[in-house]
mmCIF file with all atom_site columns, C-alpha atoms in Angstrom:
data_model
loop_
_atom_site.group_PDB
_atom_site.id
_atom_site.type_symbol
_atom_site.label_atom_id
_atom_site.label_alt_id
_atom_site.label_comp_id
_atom_site.label_asym_id
_atom_site.label_entity_id
_atom_site.label_seq_id
_atom_site.pdbx_PDB_ins_code
_atom_site.Cartn_x
_atom_site.Cartn_y
_atom_site.Cartn_z
_atom_site.occupancy
_atom_site.B_iso_or_equiv
_atom_site.pdbx_formal_charge
_atom_site.auth_seq_id
_atom_site.auth_comp_id
_atom_site.auth_asym_id
_atom_site.auth_atom_id
_atom_site.pdbx_PDB_model_num
ATOM 1   C CA . UNK A 1 1   ? -15.804 -11.666 -105.650 1.00 63.00 ? 29  UNK A CA 1
ATOM 2   C CA . UNK A 1 2   ? -16.204 -15.054 -103.615 1.00 64.00 ? 30  UNK A CA 1
ATOM 3   C CA . UNK A 1 3   ? -18.353 -15.183 -100.618 1.00 66.00 ? 31  UNK A CA 1
ATOM 4   C CA . UNK A 1 4   ? -16.284 -17.312 -98.531  1.00 63.00 ? 32  UNK A CA 1
ATOM 5   C CA . UNK A 1 5   ? -19.253 -17.471 -95.898  1.00 66.00 ? 33  UNK A CA 1
ATOM 6   C CA . UNK A 1 6   ? -21.056 -19.540 -98.295  1.00 65.00 ? 34  UNK A CA 1
ATOM 7   C CA . UNK A 1 7   ? -18.589 -22.537 -97.464  1.00 70.00 ? 35  UNK A CA 1
ATOM 8   C CA . UNK A 1 8   ? -18.758 -21.830 -93.589  1.00 78.00 ? 36  UNK A CA 1
ATOM 9   C CA . UNK A 1 9   ? -20.578 -24.170 -91.279  1.00 83.00 ? 37  UNK A CA 1
ATOM 10  C CA . UNK A 1 10  ? -20.338 -25.102 -87.578  1.00 87.00 ? 38  UNK A CA 1
ATOM 11  C CA . UNK A 1 11  ? -18.045 -28.177 -87.422  1.00 87.00 ? 39  UNK A CA 1
ATOM 12  C CA . UNK A 1 12  ? -18.447 -29.701 -83.866  1.00 90.00 ? 40  UNK A CA 1
ATOM 13  C CA . UNK A 1 13  ? -20.994 -30.673 -81.676  1.00 91.00 ? 41  UNK A CA 1
ATOM 14  C CA . UNK A 1 14  ? -22.143 -27.134 -79.985  1.00 93.00 ? 42  UNK A CA 1
ATOM 15  C CA . UNK A 1 15  ? -21.835 -27.112 -76.252  1.00 94.00 ? 43  UNK A CA 1
ATOM 16  C CA . UNK A 1 16  ? -24.248 -24.920 -73.956  1.00 91.00 ? 44  UNK A CA 1
ATOM 17  C CA . UNK A 1 17  ? -21.218 -23.960 -71.557  1.00 93.00 ? 45  UNK A CA 1
ATOM 18  C CA . UNK A 1 18  ? -20.211 -20.565 -71.366  1.00 91.00 ? 46  UNK A CA 1
ATOM 19  C CA . UNK A 1 19  ? -16.997 -18.731 -71.593  1.00 89.00 ? 47  UNK A CA 1
ATOM 20  C CA . UNK A 1 20  ? -15.770 -15.234 -71.025  1.00 89.00 ? 48  UNK A CA 1
ATOM 21  C CA . UNK A 1 21  ? -15.364 -13.294 -74.288  1.00 89.00 ? 49  UNK A CA 1
ATOM 22  C CA . UNK A 1 22  ? -12.409 -10.856 -74.121  1.00 83.00 ? 50  UNK A CA 1
ATOM 23  C CA . UNK A 1 23  ? -13.145 -9.326  -77.641  1.00 83.00 ? 51  UNK A CA 1
ATOM 24  C CA . UNK A 1 24  ? -14.975 -10.098 -80.862  1.00 87.00 ? 52  UNK A CA 1
ATOM 25  C CA . UNK A 1 25  ? -15.424 -8.505  -84.169  1.00 86.00 ? 53  UNK A CA 1
ATOM 26  C CA . UNK A 1 26  ? -16.345 -9.715  -87.574  1.00 85.00 ? 54  UNK A CA 1
ATOM 27  C CA . UNK A 1 27  ? -12.836 -11.663 -88.081  1.00 86.00 ? 55  UNK A CA 1
ATOM 28  C CA . UNK A 1 28  ? -11.806 -12.888 -84.659  1.00 88.00 ? 56  UNK A CA 1
ATOM 29  C CA . UNK A 1 29  ? -13.157 -14.185 -81.453  1.00 91.00 ? 57  UNK A CA 1
ATOM 30  C CA . UNK A 1 30  ? -10.979 -14.102 -78.223  1.00 86.00 ? 58  UNK A CA 1
ATOM 31  C CA . UNK A 1 31  ? -12.193 -15.867 -75.063  1.00 88.00 ? 59  UNK A CA 1
ATOM 32  C CA . UNK A 1 32  ? -10.584 -16.470 -71.808  1.00 87.00 ? 60  UNK A CA 1
ATOM 33  C CA . UNK A 1 33  ? -10.131 -20.312 -71.733  1.00 89.00 ? 61  UNK A CA 1
ATOM 34  C CA . UNK A 1 34  ? -10.561 -21.865 -68.310  1.00 90.00 ? 62  UNK A CA 1
ATOM 35  C CA . UNK A 1 35  ? -8.377  -24.598 -66.832  1.00 90.00 ? 63  UNK A CA 1
ATOM 36  C CA . UNK A 1 36  ? -9.169  -28.232 -67.118  1.00 93.00 ? 64  UNK A CA 1
ATOM 37  C CA . UNK A 1 37  ? -10.285 -27.903 -70.708  1.00 93.00 ? 65  UNK A CA 1
ATOM 38  C CA . UNK A 1 38  ? -8.802  -29.113 -74.048  1.00 94.00 ? 66  UNK A CA 1
ATOM 39  C CA . UNK A 1 39  ? -8.786  -27.194 -77.325  1.00 93.00 ? 67  UNK A CA 1
ATOM 40  C CA . UNK A 1 40  ? -10.506 -29.340 -79.412  1.00 89.00 ? 68  UNK A CA 1
ATOM 41  C CA . UNK A 1 41  ? -11.429 -33.287 -79.479  1.00 88.00 ? 69  UNK A CA 1
ATOM 42  C CA . UNK A 1 42  ? -9.671  -36.402 -81.280  1.00 87.00 ? 70  UNK A CA 1
ATOM 43  C CA . UNK A 1 43  ? -13.382 -36.791 -83.102  1.00 83.00 ? 71  UNK A CA 1
ATOM 44  C CA . UNK A 1 44  ? -15.436 -34.122 -84.013  1.00 82.00 ? 72  UNK A CA 1
ATOM 45  C CA . UNK A 1 45  ? -18.312 -36.268 -82.373  1.00 83.00 ? 73  UNK A CA 1
ATOM 46  C CA . UNK A 1 46  ? -16.771 -35.736 -78.981  1.00 88.00 ? 74  UNK A CA 1
ATOM 47  C CA . UNK A 1 47  ? -17.753 -32.933 -76.468  1.00 91.00 ? 75  UNK A CA 1
ATOM 48  C CA . UNK A 1 48  ? -16.078 -31.018 -73.612  1.00 93.00 ? 76  UNK A CA 1
ATOM 49  C CA . UNK A 1 49  ? -13.849 -29.033 -75.506  1.00 94.00 ? 77  UNK A CA 1
ATOM 50  C CA . UNK A 1 50  ? -13.359 -25.417 -76.389  1.00 95.00 ? 78  UNK A CA 1
ATOM 51  C CA . UNK A 1 51  ? -14.275 -26.099 -79.752  1.00 95.00 ? 79  UNK A CA 1
ATOM 52  C CA . UNK A 1 52  ? -17.704 -27.225 -78.565  1.00 94.00 ? 80  UNK A CA 1
ATOM 53  C CA . UNK A 1 53  ? -18.033 -24.357 -76.205  1.00 96.00 ? 81  UNK A CA 1
ATOM 54  C CA . UNK A 1 54  ? -17.207 -21.998 -79.481  1.00 96.00 ? 82  UNK A CA 1
ATOM 55  C CA . UNK A 1 55  ? -19.739 -23.907 -81.780  1.00 95.00 ? 83  UNK A CA 1
ATOM 56  C CA . UNK A 1 56  ? -22.599 -23.572 -79.246  1.00 95.00 ? 84  UNK A CA 1
ATOM 57  C CA . UNK A 1 57  ? -21.771 -19.550 -79.058  1.00 94.00 ? 85  UNK A CA 1
ATOM 58  C CA . UNK A 1 58  ? -21.837 -19.343 -82.596  1.00 94.00 ? 86  UNK A CA 1
ATOM 59  C CA . UNK A 1 59  ? -25.063 -21.477 -82.651  1.00 93.00 ? 87  UNK A CA 1
ATOM 60  C CA . UNK A 1 60  ? -26.800 -19.088 -80.415  1.00 94.00 ? 88  UNK A CA 1
ATOM 61  C CA . UNK A 1 61  ? -26.079 -16.317 -82.113  1.00 93.00 ? 89  UNK A CA 1
ATOM 62  C CA . UNK A 1 62  ? -27.180 -17.614 -85.603  1.00 92.00 ? 90  UNK A CA 1
ATOM 63  C CA . UNK A 1 63  ? -23.521 -17.551 -86.919  1.00 90.00 ? 91  UNK A CA 1
ATOM 64  C CA . UNK A 1 64  ? -22.017 -20.497 -89.102  1.00 88.00 ? 92  UNK A CA 1
ATOM 65  C CA . UNK A 1 65  ? -18.345 -20.432 -88.904  1.00 90.00 ? 93  UNK A CA 1
ATOM 66  C CA . UNK A 1 66  ? -15.944 -23.414 -88.877  1.00 92.00 ? 94  UNK A CA 1
ATOM 67  C CA . UNK A 1 67  ? -14.387 -23.714 -85.611  1.00 93.00 ? 95  UNK A CA 1
ATOM 68  C CA . UNK A 1 68  ? -10.546 -22.288 -86.150  1.00 92.00 ? 96  UNK A CA 1
ATOM 69  C CA . UNK A 1 69  ? -8.163  -21.834 -83.189  1.00 92.00 ? 97  UNK A CA 1
ATOM 70  C CA . UNK A 1 70  ? -4.955  -19.806 -83.941  1.00 90.00 ? 98  UNK A CA 1
ATOM 71  C CA . UNK A 1 71  ? -2.653  -21.219 -81.402  1.00 87.00 ? 99  UNK A CA 1
ATOM 72  C CA . UNK A 1 72  ? -3.128  -23.713 -78.570  1.00 86.00 ? 100 UNK A CA 1
ATOM 73  C CA . UNK A 1 73  ? -2.892  -23.569 -74.907  1.00 86.00 ? 101 UNK A CA 1
ATOM 74  C CA . UNK A 1 74  ? -2.346  -26.626 -72.734  1.00 88.00 ? 102 UNK A CA 1
ATOM 75  C CA . UNK A 1 75  ? -5.177  -28.164 -70.892  1.00 90.00 ? 103 UNK A CA 1
ATOM 76  C CA . UNK A 1 76  ? -4.339  -26.994 -67.491  1.00 89.00 ? 104 UNK A CA 1
ATOM 77  C CA . UNK A 1 77  ? -3.686  -23.415 -68.790  1.00 85.00 ? 105 UNK A CA 1
ATOM 78  C CA . UNK A 1 78  ? -6.006  -20.758 -68.713  1.00 83.00 ? 106 UNK A CA 1
ATOM 79  C CA . UNK A 1 79  ? -5.669  -17.533 -70.757  1.00 82.00 ? 107 UNK A CA 1
ATOM 80  C CA . UNK A 1 80  ? -6.424  -15.735 -73.810  1.00 82.00 ? 108 UNK A CA 1
ATOM 81  C CA . UNK A 1 81  ? -7.507  -18.120 -76.831  1.00 87.00 ? 109 UNK A CA 1
ATOM 82  C CA . UNK A 1 82  ? -7.816  -16.784 -80.373  1.00 88.00 ? 110 UNK A CA 1
ATOM 83  C CA . UNK A 1 83  ? -10.309 -17.831 -82.667  1.00 92.00 ? 111 UNK A CA 1
ATOM 84  C CA . UNK A 1 84  ? -10.702 -16.938 -86.305  1.00 92.00 ? 112 UNK A CA 1
ATOM 85  C CA . UNK A 1 85  ? -13.834 -16.715 -88.257  1.00 91.00 ? 113 UNK A CA 1
ATOM 86  C CA . UNK A 1 86  ? -12.699 -17.110 -91.596  1.00 88.00 ? 114 UNK A CA 1
ATOM 87  C CA . UNK A 1 87  ? -9.986  -19.001 -93.518  1.00 86.00 ? 115 UNK A CA 1
ATOM 88  C CA . UNK A 1 88  ? -8.180  -15.952 -94.378  1.00 84.00 ? 116 UNK A CA 1
ATOM 89  C CA . UNK A 1 89  ? -7.773  -14.610 -91.104  1.00 86.00 ? 117 UNK A CA 1
ATOM 90  C CA . UNK A 1 90  ? -7.002  -17.895 -89.616  1.00 89.00 ? 118 UNK A CA 1
ATOM 91  C CA . UNK A 1 91  ? -3.931  -18.223 -91.871  1.00 88.00 ? 119 UNK A CA 1
ATOM 92  C CA . UNK A 1 92  ? -3.004  -14.333 -91.224  1.00 85.00 ? 120 UNK A CA 1
ATOM 93  C CA . UNK A 1 93  ? -3.278  -15.158 -87.237  1.00 85.00 ? 121 UNK A CA 1
ATOM 94  C CA . UNK A 1 94  ? -1.714  -18.701 -87.263  1.00 86.00 ? 122 UNK A CA 1
ATOM 95  C CA . UNK A 1 95  ? 1.320   -17.073 -89.115  1.00 85.00 ? 123 UNK A CA 1
ATOM 96  C CA . UNK A 1 96  ? 1.735   -14.187 -86.788  1.00 81.00 ? 124 UNK A CA 1
ATOM 97  C CA . UNK A 1 97  ? 1.773   -16.423 -83.899  1.00 81.00 ? 125 UNK A CA 1
ATOM 98  C CA . UNK A 1 98  ? 3.918   -18.920 -85.570  1.00 84.00 ? 126 UNK A CA 1
ATOM 99  C CA . UNK A 1 99  ? 6.633   -16.136 -86.314  1.00 82.00 ? 127 UNK A CA 1
ATOM 100 C CA . UNK A 1 100 ? 5.860   -14.538 -82.557  1.00 76.00 ? 128 UNK A CA 1
ATOM 101 C CA . UNK A 1 101 ? 4.587   -11.423 -84.299  1.00 74.00 ? 129 UNK A CA 1
ATOM 102 C CA . UNK A 1 102 ? 2.189   -12.134 -81.424  1.00 72.00 ? 130 UNK A CA 1
ATOM 103 C CA . UNK A 1 103 ? 3.288   -13.668 -78.203  1.00 65.00 ? 131 UNK A CA 1
ATOM 104 C CA . UNK A 1 104 ? 1.055   -15.508 -75.607  1.00 61.00 ? 132 UNK A CA 1
ATOM 105 C CA . UNK A 1 105 ? 1.491   -15.865 -72.124  1.00 53.00 ? 133 UNK A CA 1
ATOM 106 C CA . UNK A 1 106 ? -1.244  -17.264 -69.656  1.00 45.00 ? 134 UNK A CA 1
ATOM 107 C CA . UNK A 1 107 ? -2.795  -13.928 -68.935  1.00 47.00 ? 135 UNK A CA 1
ATOM 108 C CA . UNK A 1 108 ? -2.718  -11.589 -72.221  1.00 48.00 ? 136 UNK A CA 1
ATOM 109 C CA . UNK A 1 109 ? -1.828  -11.472 -75.761  1.00 51.00 ? 137 UNK A CA 1
ATOM 110 C CA . UNK A 1 110 ? 1.321   -9.112  -76.180  1.00 49.00 ? 138 UNK A CA 1
ATOM 111 C CA . UNK A 1 111 ? 1.457   -6.977  -78.887  1.00 49.00 ? 139 UNK A CA 1
ATOM 112 C CA . UNK A 1 112 ? 3.056   -3.390  -79.662  1.00 49.00 ? 140 UNK A CA 1
ATOM 113 C CA . UNK A 1 113 ? -0.104  -0.879  -79.425  1.00 53.00 ? 141 UNK A CA 1
ATOM 114 C CA . UNK A 1 114 ? -3.785  -1.680  -79.432  1.00 59.00 ? 142 UNK A CA 1
ATOM 115 C CA . UNK A 1 115 ? -4.674  -5.205  -79.869  1.00 59.00 ? 143 UNK A CA 1
ATOM 116 C CA . UNK A 1 116 ? -7.995  -4.284  -81.591  1.00 60.00 ? 144 UNK A CA 1
ATOM 117 C CA . UNK A 1 117 ? -6.682  -1.658  -84.072  1.00 64.00 ? 145 UNK A CA 1
ATOM 118 C CA . UNK A 1 118 ? -3.719  -3.989  -85.056  1.00 62.00 ? 146 UNK A CA 1
ATOM 119 C CA . UNK A 1 119 ? -5.859  -7.033  -85.703  1.00 62.00 ? 147 UNK A CA 1
ATOM 120 C CA . UNK A 1 120 ? -8.234  -4.884  -88.047  1.00 61.00 ? 148 UNK A CA 1
ATOM 121 C CA . UNK A 1 121 ? -5.327  -3.099  -89.848  1.00 59.00 ? 149 UNK A CA 1
ATOM 122 C CA . UNK A 1 122 ? -3.821  -6.645  -90.325  1.00 56.00 ? 150 UNK A CA 1
ATOM 123 C CA . UNK A 1 123 ? -6.986  -8.047  -91.503  1.00 55.00 ? 151 UNK A CA 1
ATOM 124 C CA . UNK A 1 124 ? -7.612  -5.312  -93.964  1.00 55.00 ? 152 UNK A CA 1
ATOM 125 C CA . UNK A 1 125 ? -4.236  -5.220  -95.339  1.00 50.00 ? 153 UNK A CA 1
ATOM 126 C CA . UNK A 1 126 ? -4.271  -8.862  -96.160  1.00 46.00 ? 154 UNK A CA 1
ATOM 127 C CA . UNK A 1 127 ? -7.842  -8.875  -97.697  1.00 46.00 ? 155 UNK A CA 1
ATOM 128 C CA . UNK A 1 128 ? -7.258  -5.675  -100.109 1.00 40.00 ? 156 UNK A CA 1
ATOM 129 C CA . UNK A 1 129 ? -5.032  -6.291  -103.372 1.00 39.00 ? 157 UNK A CA 1
ATOM 130 C CA . UNK A 1 130 ? -4.337  -3.858  -106.037 1.00 39.00 ? 158 UNK A CA 1
ATOM 131 C CA . UNK A 1 131 ? -7.105  -5.068  -108.017 1.00 40.00 ? 159 UNK A CA 1
ATOM 132 C CA . UNK A 1 132 ? -9.607  -4.694  -105.263 1.00 37.00 ? 160 UNK A CA 1
ATOM 133 C CA . UNK A 1 133 ? -11.234 -7.218  -102.759 1.00 36.00 ? 161 UNK A CA 1
ATOM 134 C CA . UNK A 1 134 ? -10.278 -10.802 -103.424 1.00 34.00 ? 162 UNK A CA 1
ATOM 135 C CA . UNK A 1 135 ? -12.589 -12.023 -100.886 1.00 33.00 ? 163 UNK A CA 1
ATOM 136 C CA . UNK A 1 136 ? -15.945 -10.441 -99.328  1.00 30.00 ? 164 UNK A CA 1
ATOM 137 C CA . UNK A 1 137 ? -17.684 -11.185 -96.218  1.00 31.00 ? 165 UNK A CA 1
ATOM 138 C CA . UNK A 1 138 ? -20.744 -9.098  -96.685  1.00 29.00 ? 166 UNK A CA 1
ATOM 139 C CA . UNK A 1 139 ? -21.183 -8.024  -93.189  1.00 35.00 ? 167 UNK A CA 1
ATOM 140 C CA . UNK A 1 140 ? -24.674 -8.031  -91.727  1.00 37.00 ? 168 UNK A CA 1
ATOM 141 C CA . UNK A 1 141 ? -25.569 -11.077 -94.096  1.00 35.00 ? 169 UNK A CA 1
ATOM 142 C CA . UNK A 1 142 ? -27.649 -13.804 -91.705  1.00 36.00 ? 170 UNK A CA 1
ATOM 143 C CA . UNK A 1 143 ? -28.162 -17.303 -92.689  1.00 32.00 ? 171 UNK A CA 1
#
């Protein structure tokens, strides 16, 4: 087993700005992105973006995740913005958005069925192979 958390660190400058959390679990963070803010800066040393806000949230919680948005929203668009907390969840969610398995609009994430159950099942499916777990997050582990 490989502990992928060992390779994680916050990779943007943290901001103290607050944002509304719509959903969060050990794999995903979904927030309500306000208008007039971009997703990430051109340079990781810049501030004033959603990446900085999310970095600040992780820092306050004592969590160490790279900032991984799974789709984009324009600067002047508000709405649901999905972040993955690890590289595997990011790959899965990015692929789902790209293949229109999950659709976004300015107000909500559209899926068939319960979003949280869908996401949990998808993550479980892609993390388990016949030989057993390939990656392990070790829930509850604090740095």
